[in-house]
Amino acid sequence: MSTTITVAKGDGIGPEITEAVLRILDAADCGLRYDFIDVGERAYLAGHSSGIPPEAWTVLRRNAVFLKGPITTPQGSGYKSLNVTIRKTLGLYANIRPCRSYHPFVRTPHPDMDVVVVRENEEDLYAGIEHRQTTDVFQCLKVLSLQGTEKIVRYAFEYSRANARRKVTCLVKDNIMKLTDGMFSDMFRRIGREYPDIGQEVQIIDIGTARVATQPSRYDVIVTLNLYGDILSDVTAELAGSVGLAGSANIGDRISMFEAIHGSAPDIAGRGIANPSAMLNAASMMLLHVDQPSKAEVIQNAWLRTLEDGVHTADIHQEGASRQCVGTHDFAQAVIARLGRKPSSLRSADLRSGTNLAFEYRRPPTKRELCGVDVFVCDDCTTPEALARRIEGALDGVLRLKLITNRGVRVWPDGFPETSCTDHWRCRLVSTDADVGTTAYPPIGRTSIIEALSLLERAGIEAIKTENLYLFDGQRGFSLGQGE
Ligand code: NAD
């Protein structure tokens, strides 16, 4: 039975490597039919700011699987990344990036490495919510949800179990971002209890990345947030030999997308020298996903055998280990010529499925109480003391000013003159019943916030943004100011 998949050849080296990969898929008789869509540079230039015309969405939503060549994202603030738009719009929540060593056929400082990065794919700083709020201050919101986090953590454990992996490492920065990254690591520990057969550890992303770069064989499956995973998976791909080798799967509940982890490589586009391996590895993951493990295995084995035979593209070519330096087309022909053969010393492809995961989220019952508001004020010619006096005078007993921070650090009360301040002040207003000097937050009414804002406005204090403060089952849903 044939499966129809959506294919976009992409930009730069995209068409060269996609055509090479489709030739291999056809030669292996995978029984695939292709619906081609035109997304990327041409769509951007035709005025579609996300690089995708409306008719392409119809095709994408019709087929369950999308094989995508790399896309060039034009520079400039008028353009949104097509990759991020597709991942978020189609709910492709998990990004799986395996990187293993092909030593001694591909040069790598780490012959034992075999790491899979499971990256959250829809949230974090990639929510793309950015604002310039004052003359001085620019902000990008980091958005994490309970359901998004539960889903990616569960996926990492399920993937590990299905693929006989022994350990999952969670990489976060929860010593600094206690609410967001802290929720991610708490979730990892909670869900992890359901998988006692799998080793588990939490590490801080900075030392974790340093160790991945120097001792990757200590790691097996890594689960992490969107931005950290994006950076880390390029590190692991380069460590394994080249970004030209690593493929990735973007998994959603209904639709999934498979692509190389590298970009459109404009520096070598059109020269016929790009390595199609990353896209071929993505296509093998796709074959597994559409339940064709035997075809995936045949292609993987032929590809490994090609590497072993020293038929290499320029990015992995090395004197001594390589026999032939070939271009994209001849590399694909070499793989086709080896279909049905197995590697003699590289570990043979042992492909399992396990990337499909049905998931149902139930929101936990939670008591939410309003207990204050952070009012962000723009003022470029004030001192913390003068601003505090103006706010206290304006509030007229409606709410109480608890503290003022600038770039997150307390500057009132008891600030230091050494702290350098911008024109962006966070003023925390709480109930007049709150005890000064404690971190208890009695509840307030919603109308008191509106009243306070209008009093501030009347006093000429410009609020540029507010953030309500809530207790969830009595626990603070906001961080304390540094020094609070
Ligand atoms: P890149 O990954 O395109 O290239 C980085 C380096 O790796 C270049 O020297 C390139 O020649 C080399 N390289 C990449 N793929 C190769 C291959 N298959 N064979 C041999 N060498 C290869 O990164 P970049 O130059 O930073 O980005 C170029 C464009 O790609 C940008 O517009 C960027 O936004 C886009 N991009 C797209 C994706 C995607 O579509 N998923 C991912 C990353 C970057």
JSON list of C-alpha atoms in Angstrom, two decimals, residues 152-326:
[
{"chain": "A", "resi": 152, "resn": "ILE", "atom": "CA", "xyz": [7.80, 16.29, 26.37]},
{"chain": "A", "resi": 153, "resn": "VAL", "atom": "CA", "xyz": [9.01, 14.66, 29.58]},
{"chain": "A", "resi": 154, "resn": "ARG", "atom": "CA", "xyz": [6.67, 11.70, 29.12]},
{"chain": "A", "resi": 155, "resn": "TYR", "atom": "CA", "xyz": [7.76, 11.46, 25.50]},
{"chain": "A", "resi": 156, "resn": "ALA", "atom": "CA", "xyz": [11.43, 11.28, 26.51]},
{"chain": "A", "resi": 157, "resn": "PHE", "atom": "CA", "xyz": [10.73, 8.39, 28.90]},
{"chain": "A", "resi": 158, "resn": "GLU", "atom": "CA", "xyz": [8.47, 6.55, 26.45]},
{"chain": "A", "resi": 159, "resn": "TYR", "atom": "CA", "xyz": [11.04, 6.98, 23.67]},
{"chain": "A", "resi": 160, "resn": "SER", "atom": "CA", "xyz": [13.77, 5.62, 25.96]},
{"chain": "A", "resi": 161, "resn": "ARG", "atom": "CA", "xyz": [11.71, 2.59, 26.89]},
{"chain": "A", "resi": 162, "resn": "ALA", "atom": "CA", "xyz": [10.69, 1.84, 23.30]},
{"chain": "A", "resi": 163, "resn": "ASN", "atom": "CA", "xyz": [14.26, 2.20, 22.06]},
{"chain": "A", "resi": 164, "resn": "ALA", "atom": "CA", "xyz": [15.96, 0.28, 24.90]},
{"chain": "A", "resi": 165, "resn": "ARG", "atom": "CA", "xyz": [17.77, 3.37, 26.18]},
{"chain": "A", "resi": 166, "resn": "ARG", "atom": "CA", "xyz": [19.11, 3.19, 29.73]},
{"chain": "A", "resi": 167, "resn": "LYS", "atom": "CA", "xyz": [19.09, 6.75, 31.08]},
{"chain": "A", "resi": 168, "resn": "VAL", "atom": "CA", "xyz": [17.35, 10.12, 30.67]},
{"chain": "A", "resi": 169, "resn": "THR", "atom": "CA", "xyz": [19.13, 13.33, 31.71]},
{"chain": "A", "resi": 170, "resn": "CYS", "atom": "CA", "xyz": [17.08, 16.50, 32.22]},
{"chain": "A", "resi": 171, "resn": "LEU", "atom": "CA", "xyz": [19.03, 19.72, 31.50]},
{"chain": "A", "resi": 172, "resn": "VAL", "atom": "CA", "xyz": [17.63, 22.94, 32.99]},
{"chain": "A", "resi": 173, "resn": "LYS", "atom": "CA", "xyz": [18.62, 26.23, 34.63]},
{"chain": "A", "resi": 174, "resn": "ASP", "atom": "CA", "xyz": [16.35, 25.80, 37.65]},
{"chain": "A", "resi": 175, "resn": "ASN", "atom": "CA", "xyz": [18.82, 27.38, 40.05]},
{"chain": "A", "resi": 176, "resn": "ILE", "atom": "CA", "xyz": [18.02, 30.75, 38.39]},
{"chain": "A", "resi": 177, "resn": "MET", "atom": "CA", "xyz": [14.61, 30.32, 36.71]},
{"chain": "A", "resi": 178, "resn": "LYS", "atom": "CA", "xyz": [12.92, 28.64, 39.64]},
{"chain": "A", "resi": 179, "resn": "LEU", "atom": "CA", "xyz": [9.35, 28.90, 38.40]},
{"chain": "A", "resi": 180, "resn": "THR", "atom": "CA", "xyz": [9.78, 27.95, 34.72]},
{"chain": "A", "resi": 181, "resn": "ASP", "atom": "CA", "xyz": [12.81, 25.66, 34.63]},
{"chain": "A", "resi": 182, "resn": "GLY", "atom": "CA", "xyz": [11.94, 24.62, 38.20]},
{"chain": "A", "resi": 183, "resn": "MET", "atom": "CA", "xyz": [8.53, 23.38, 37.00]},
{"chain": "A", "resi": 184, "resn": "PHE", "atom": "CA", "xyz": [10.28, 21.46, 34.19]},
{"chain": "A", "resi": 185, "resn": "SER", "atom": "CA", "xyz": [12.67, 19.64, 36.56]},
{"chain": "A", "resi": 186, "resn": "ASP", "atom": "CA", "xyz": [9.89, 18.99, 39.12]},
{"chain": "A", "resi": 187, "resn": "MET", "atom": "CA", "xyz": [7.80, 17.47, 36.33]},
{"chain": "A", "resi": 188, "resn": "PHE", "atom": "CA", "xyz": [10.76, 15.33, 35.26]},
{"chain": "A", "resi": 189, "resn": "ARG", "atom": "CA", "xyz": [11.14, 13.97, 38.82]},
{"chain": "A", "resi": 190, "resn": "ARG", "atom": "CA", "xyz": [7.39, 13.37, 39.17]},
{"chain": "A", "resi": 191, "resn": "ILE", "atom": "CA", "xyz": [6.89, 11.61, 35.81]},
{"chain": "A", "resi": 192, "resn": "GLY", "atom": "CA", "xyz": [10.20, 9.79, 36.28]},
{"chain": "A", "resi": 193, "resn": "ARG", "atom": "CA", "xyz": [8.71, 7.86, 39.22]},
{"chain": "A", "resi": 194, "resn": "GLU", "atom": "CA", "xyz": [6.54, 6.02, 36.65]},
{"chain": "A", "resi": 195, "resn": "TYR", "atom": "CA", "xyz": [9.69, 4.75, 34.87]},
{"chain": "A", "resi": 196, "resn": "PRO", "atom": "CA", "xyz": [11.80, 3.05, 37.57]},
{"chain": "A", "resi": 197, "resn": "ASP", "atom": "CA", "xyz": [13.47, 0.87, 34.90]},
{"chain": "A", "resi": 198, "resn": "ILE", "atom": "CA", "xyz": [15.18, 3.93, 33.37]},
{"chain": "A", "resi": 199, "resn": "GLY", "atom": "CA", "xyz": [18.09, 5.80, 34.98]},
{"chain": "A", "resi": 200, "resn": "GLN", "atom": "CA", "xyz": [17.41, 9.48, 35.62]},
{"chain": "A", "resi": 201, "resn": "GLU", "atom": "CA", "xyz": [19.35, 12.60, 36.56]},
{"chain": "A", "resi": 202, "resn": "VAL", "atom": "CA", "xyz": [18.89, 16.38, 36.54]},
{"chain": "A", "resi": 203, "resn": "GLN", "atom": "CA", "xyz": [21.79, 18.66, 35.66]},
{"chain": "A", "resi": 204, "resn": "ILE", "atom": "CA", "xyz": [22.20, 22.40, 35.27]},
{"chain": "A", "resi": 205, "resn": "ILE", "atom": "CA", "xyz": [22.40, 23.20, 31.56]},
{"chain": "A", "resi": 206, "resn": "ASP", "atom": "CA", "xyz": [25.75, 25.02, 31.70]},
{"chain": "A", "resi": 207, "resn": "ILE", "atom": "CA", "xyz": [27.80, 22.25, 33.28]},
{"chain": "A", "resi": 208, "resn": "GLY", "atom": "CA", "xyz": [25.65, 19.69, 31.47]},
{"chain": "A", "resi": 209, "resn": "THR", "atom": "CA", "xyz": [26.52, 21.19, 28.06]},
{"chain": "A", "resi": 210, "resn": "ALA", "atom": "CA", "xyz": [30.20, 21.33, 28.99]},
{"chain": "A", "resi": 211, "resn": "ARG", "atom": "CA", "xyz": [30.09, 17.64, 29.92]},
{"chain": "A", "resi": 212, "resn": "VAL", "atom": "CA", "xyz": [28.14, 16.67, 26.80]},
{"chain": "A", "resi": 213, "resn": "ALA", "atom": "CA", "xyz": [30.87, 18.40, 24.77]},
{"chain": "A", "resi": 214, "resn": "THR", "atom": "CA", "xyz": [33.74, 16.71, 26.62]},
{"chain": "A", "resi": 215, "resn": "GLN", "atom": "CA", "xyz": [32.32, 13.36, 27.80]},
{"chain": "A", "resi": 216, "resn": "PRO", "atom": "CA", "xyz": [29.27, 12.59, 25.61]},
{"chain": "A", "resi": 217, "resn": "SER", "atom": "CA", "xyz": [29.45, 8.86, 26.38]},
{"chain": "A", "resi": 218, "resn": "ARG", "atom": "CA", "xyz": [28.13, 9.70, 29.89]},
{"chain": "A", "resi": 219, "resn": "TYR", "atom": "CA", "xyz": [24.82, 10.63, 28.24]},
{"chain": "A", "resi": 220, "resn": "ASP", "atom": "CA", "xyz": [22.11, 8.60, 26.58]},
{"chain": "A", "resi": 221, "resn": "VAL", "atom": "CA", "xyz": [18.78, 10.47, 26.14]},
{"chain": "A", "resi": 222, "resn": "ILE", "atom": "CA", "xyz": [18.66, 14.16, 27.08]},
{"chain": "A", "resi": 223, "resn": "VAL", "atom": "CA", "xyz": [15.37, 16.02, 27.58]},
{"chain": "A", "resi": 224, "resn": "THR", "atom": "CA", "xyz": [15.45, 19.79, 27.66]},
{"chain": "A", "resi": 225, "resn": "LEU", "atom": "CA", "xyz": [13.74, 23.06, 26.80]},
{"chain": "A", "resi": 226, "resn": "ASN", "atom": "CA", "xyz": [13.46, 24.45, 23.28]},
{"chain": "A", "resi": 227, "resn": "LEU", "atom": "CA", "xyz": [16.38, 26.93, 23.20]},
{"chain": "A", "resi": 228, "resn": "TYR", "atom": "CA", "xyz": [18.81, 24.76, 25.19]},
{"chain": "A", "resi": 229, "resn": "GLY", "atom": "CA", "xyz": [17.95, 21.77, 22.98]},
{"chain": "A", "resi": 230, "resn": "ASP", "atom": "CA", "xyz": [18.44, 23.77, 19.79]},
{"chain": "A", "resi": 231, "resn": "ILE", "atom": "CA", "xyz": [21.97, 24.78, 20.81]},
{"chain": "A", "resi": 232, "resn": "LEU", "atom": "CA", "xyz": [22.88, 21.44, 22.38]},
{"chain": "A", "resi": 233, "resn": "SER", "atom": "CA", "xyz": [21.83, 19.35, 19.39]},
{"chain": "A", "resi": 234, "resn": "ASP", "atom": "CA", "xyz": [24.08, 21.35, 17.04]},
{"chain": "A", "resi": 235, "resn": "VAL", "atom": "CA", "xyz": [26.93, 20.70, 19.51]},
{"chain": "A", "resi": 236, "resn": "THR", "atom": "CA", "xyz": [26.23, 16.95, 19.53]},
{"chain": "A", "resi": 237, "resn": "ALA", "atom": "CA", "xyz": [25.90, 16.84, 15.71]},
{"chain": "A", "resi": 238, "resn": "GLU", "atom": "CA", "xyz": [29.25, 18.57, 15.22]},
{"chain": "A", "resi": 239, "resn": "LEU", "atom": "CA", "xyz": [30.85, 16.29, 17.84]},
{"chain": "A", "resi": 240, "resn": "ALA", "atom": "CA", "xyz": [29.68, 13.27, 15.88]},
{"chain": "A", "resi": 241, "resn": "GLY", "atom": "CA", "xyz": [31.48, 14.60, 12.81]},
{"chain": "A", "resi": 242, "resn": "SER", "atom": "CA", "xyz": [29.32, 17.10, 10.91]},
{"chain": "A", "resi": 243, "resn": "VAL", "atom": "CA", "xyz": [25.96, 18.85, 11.04]},
{"chain": "A", "resi": 244, "resn": "GLY", "atom": "CA", "xyz": [25.58, 17.21, 7.63]},
{"chain": "A", "resi": 245, "resn": "LEU", "atom": "CA", "xyz": [24.94, 13.83, 9.33]},
{"chain": "A", "resi": 246, "resn": "ALA", "atom": "CA", "xyz": [22.15, 14.42, 11.85]},
{"chain": "A", "resi": 247, "resn": "GLY", "atom": "CA", "xyz": [18.46, 14.12, 11.05]},
{"chain": "A", "resi": 248, "resn": "SER", "atom": "CA", "xyz": [15.55, 15.08, 13.24]},
{"chain": "A", "resi": 249, "resn": "ALA", "atom": "CA", "xyz": [11.92, 14.14, 13.78]},
{"chain": "A", "resi": 250, "resn": "ASN", "atom": "CA", "xyz": [9.31, 16.71, 14.83]},
{"chain": "A", "resi": 251, "resn": "ILE", "atom": "CA", "xyz": [6.50, 14.67, 16.34]},
{"chain": "A", "resi": 252, "resn": "GLY", "atom": "CA", "xyz": [2.90, 15.78, 16.77]},
{"chain": "A", "resi": 253, "resn": "ASP", "atom": "CA", "xyz": [-0.29, 13.94, 17.74]},
{"chain": "A", "resi": 254, "resn": "ARG", "atom": "CA", "xyz": [-1.54, 13.80, 14.15]},
{"chain": "A", "resi": 255, "resn": "ILE", "atom": "CA", "xyz": [1.17, 15.18, 11.86]},
{"chain": "A", "resi": 256, "resn": "SER", "atom": "CA", "xyz": [4.95, 14.77, 12.02]},
{"chain": "A", "resi": 257, "resn": "MET", "atom": "CA", "xyz": [7.77, 16.47, 10.15]},
{"chain": "A", "resi": 258, "resn": "PHE", "atom": "CA", "xyz": [11.22, 15.08, 9.33]},
{"chain": "A", "resi": 259, "resn": "GLU", "atom": "CA", "xyz": [14.20, 17.23, 8.39]},
{"chain": "A", "resi": 260, "resn": "ALA", "atom": "CA", "xyz": [17.97, 17.64, 8.60]},
{"chain": "A", "resi": 261, "resn": "ILE", "atom": "CA", "xyz": [19.13, 19.59, 11.64]},
{"chain": "A", "resi": 262, "resn": "HIS", "atom": "CA", "xyz": [21.32, 21.83, 9.50]},
{"chain": "A", "resi": 263, "resn": "GLY", "atom": "CA", "xyz": [20.23, 24.89, 7.50]},
{"chain": "A", "resi": 264, "resn": "SER", "atom": "CA", "xyz": [20.21, 25.72, 3.80]},
{"chain": "A", "resi": 265, "resn": "ALA", "atom": "CA", "xyz": [24.03, 26.22, 3.68]},
{"chain": "A", "resi": 266, "resn": "PRO", "atom": "CA", "xyz": [23.99, 29.11, 1.18]},
{"chain": "A", "resi": 267, "resn": "ASP", "atom": "CA", "xyz": [27.82, 29.02, 1.14]},
{"chain": "A", "resi": 268, "resn": "ILE", "atom": "CA", "xyz": [27.83, 25.71, -0.78]},
{"chain": "A", "resi": 269, "resn": "ALA", "atom": "CA", "xyz": [24.41, 25.83, -2.49]},
{"chain": "A", "resi": 270, "resn": "GLY", "atom": "CA", "xyz": [24.28, 24.92, -6.18]},
{"chain": "A", "resi": 271, "resn": "ARG", "atom": "CA", "xyz": [27.72, 23.27, -6.17]},
{"chain": "A", "resi": 272, "resn": "GLY", "atom": "CA", "xyz": [26.49, 19.69, -5.84]},
{"chain": "A", "resi": 273, "resn": "ILE", "atom": "CA", "xyz": [28.80, 18.97, -2.87]},
{"chain": "A", "resi": 274, "resn": "ALA", "atom": "CA", "xyz": [26.36, 18.96, 0.09]},
{"chain": "A", "resi": 275, "resn": "ASN", "atom": "CA", "xyz": [26.09, 15.85, 2.23]},
{"chain": "A", "resi": 276, "resn": "PRO", "atom": "CA", "xyz": [22.55, 14.39, 1.94]},
{"chain": "A", "resi": 277, "resn": "SER", "atom": "CA", "xyz": [23.09, 12.11, 4.99]},
{"chain": "A", "resi": 278, "resn": "ALA", "atom": "CA", "xyz": [21.26, 14.26, 7.55]},
{"chain": "A", "resi": 279, "resn": "MET", "atom": "CA", "xyz": [18.16, 14.37, 5.39]},
{"chain": "A", "resi": 280, "resn": "LEU", "atom": "CA", "xyz": [18.50, 10.65, 4.64]},
{"chain": "A", "resi": 281, "resn": "ASN", "atom": "CA", "xyz": [18.66, 9.91, 8.38]},
{"chain": "A", "resi": 282, "resn": "ALA", "atom": "CA", "xyz": [15.55, 12.05, 8.84]},
{"chain": "A", "resi": 283, "resn": "ALA", "atom": "CA", "xyz": [13.87, 10.04, 6.06]},
{"chain": "A", "resi": 284, "resn": "SER", "atom": "CA", "xyz": [14.78, 6.78, 7.88]},
{"chain": "A", "resi": 285, "resn": "MET", "atom": "CA", "xyz": [13.12, 8.12, 11.03]},
{"chain": "A", "resi": 286, "resn": "MET", "atom": "CA", "xyz": [10.12, 8.94, 8.85]},
{"chain": "A", "resi": 287, "resn": "LEU", "atom": "CA", "xyz": [9.96, 5.37, 7.49]},
{"chain": "A", "resi": 288, "resn": "LEU", "atom": "CA", "xyz": [9.89, 4.07, 11.06]},
{"chain": "A", "resi": 289, "resn": "HIS", "atom": "CA", "xyz": [7.13, 6.49, 11.85]},
{"chain": "A", "resi": 290, "resn": "VAL", "atom": "CA", "xyz": [4.99, 5.27, 8.94]},
{"chain": "A", "resi": 291, "resn": "ASP", "atom": "CA", "xyz": [5.60, 1.70, 10.08]},
{"chain": "A", "resi": 292, "resn": "GLN", "atom": "CA", "xyz": [8.16, 0.66, 7.50]},
{"chain": "A", "resi": 293, "resn": "PRO", "atom": "CA", "xyz": [11.01, -0.46, 9.81]},
{"chain": "A", "resi": 294, "resn": "SER", "atom": "CA", "xyz": [12.42, -2.95, 7.31]},
{"chain": "A", "resi": 295, "resn": "LYS", "atom": "CA", "xyz": [12.85, -0.26, 4.62]},
{"chain": "A", "resi": 296, "resn": "ALA", "atom": "CA", "xyz": [14.41, 2.08, 7.17]},
{"chain": "A", "resi": 297, "resn": "GLU", "atom": "CA", "xyz": [16.85, -0.67, 8.14]},
{"chain": "A", "resi": 298, "resn": "VAL", "atom": "CA", "xyz": [17.81, -1.48, 4.53]},
{"chain": "A", "resi": 299, "resn": "ILE", "atom": "CA", "xyz": [18.53, 2.19, 3.81]},
{"chain": "A", "resi": 300, "resn": "GLN", "atom": "CA", "xyz": [20.42, 2.75, 7.06]},
{"chain": "A", "resi": 301, "resn": "ASN", "atom": "CA", "xyz": [22.58, -0.31, 6.49]},
{"chain": "A", "resi": 302, "resn": "ALA", "atom": "CA", "xyz": [23.40, 0.72, 2.90]},
{"chain": "A", "resi": 303, "resn": "TRP", "atom": "CA", "xyz": [24.30, 4.19, 4.15]},
{"chain": "A", "resi": 304, "resn": "LEU", "atom": "CA", "xyz": [26.56, 2.83, 6.92]},
{"chain": "A", "resi": 305, "resn": "ARG", "atom": "CA", "xyz": [28.22, 0.55, 4.39]},
{"chain": "A", "resi": 306, "resn": "THR", "atom": "CA", "xyz": [28.86, 3.58, 2.13]},
{"chain": "A", "resi": 307, "resn": "LEU", "atom": "CA", "xyz": [30.58, 5.36, 5.01]},
{"chain": "A", "resi": 308, "resn": "GLU", "atom": "CA", "xyz": [32.64, 2.25, 5.77]},
{"chain": "A", "resi": 309, "resn": "ASP", "atom": "CA", "xyz": [33.69, 1.96, 2.14]},
{"chain": "A", "resi": 310, "resn": "GLY", "atom": "CA", "xyz": [35.20, 5.43, 2.43]},
{"chain": "A", "resi": 311, "resn": "VAL", "atom": "CA", "xyz": [32.81, 7.07, -0.04]},
{"chain": "A", "resi": 312, "resn": "HIS", "atom": "CA", "xyz": [32.53, 10.49, 1.63]},
{"chain": "A", "resi": 313, "resn": "THR", "atom": "CA", "xyz": [31.28, 13.98, 0.84]},
{"chain": "A", "resi": 314, "resn": "ALA", "atom": "CA", "xyz": [33.68, 16.90, 1.36]},
{"chain": "A", "resi": 315, "resn": "ASP", "atom": "CA", "xyz": [32.43, 17.81, 4.88]},
{"chain": "A", "resi": 316, "resn": "ILE", "atom": "CA", "xyz": [33.51, 14.43, 6.32]},
{"chain": "A", "resi": 317, "resn": "HIS", "atom": "CA", "xyz": [36.33, 13.63, 3.92]},
{"chain": "A", "resi": 318, "resn": "GLN", "atom": "CA", "xyz": [39.70, 12.94, 5.60]},
{"chain": "A", "resi": 319, "resn": "GLU", "atom": "CA", "xyz": [43.00, 11.75, 4.30]},
{"chain": "A", "resi": 320, "resn": "GLY", "atom": "CA", "xyz": [43.59, 8.14, 5.29]},
{"chain": "A", "resi": 321, "resn": "ALA", "atom": "CA", "xyz": [40.01, 7.21, 6.21]},
{"chain": "A", "resi": 322, "resn": "SER", "atom": "CA", "xyz": [38.30, 8.29, 2.97]},
{"chain": "A", "resi": 323, "resn": "ARG", "atom": "CA", "xyz": [38.77, 6.56, -0.38]},
{"chain": "A", "resi": 324, "resn": "GLN", "atom": "CA", "xyz": [36.66, 8.81, -2.58]},
{"chain": "A", "resi": 325, "resn": "CYS", "atom": "CA", "xyz": [35.48, 12.41, -2.19]},
{"chain": "A", "resi": 326, "resn": "VAL", "atom": "CA", "xyz": [32.12, 12.55, -3.96]}
]
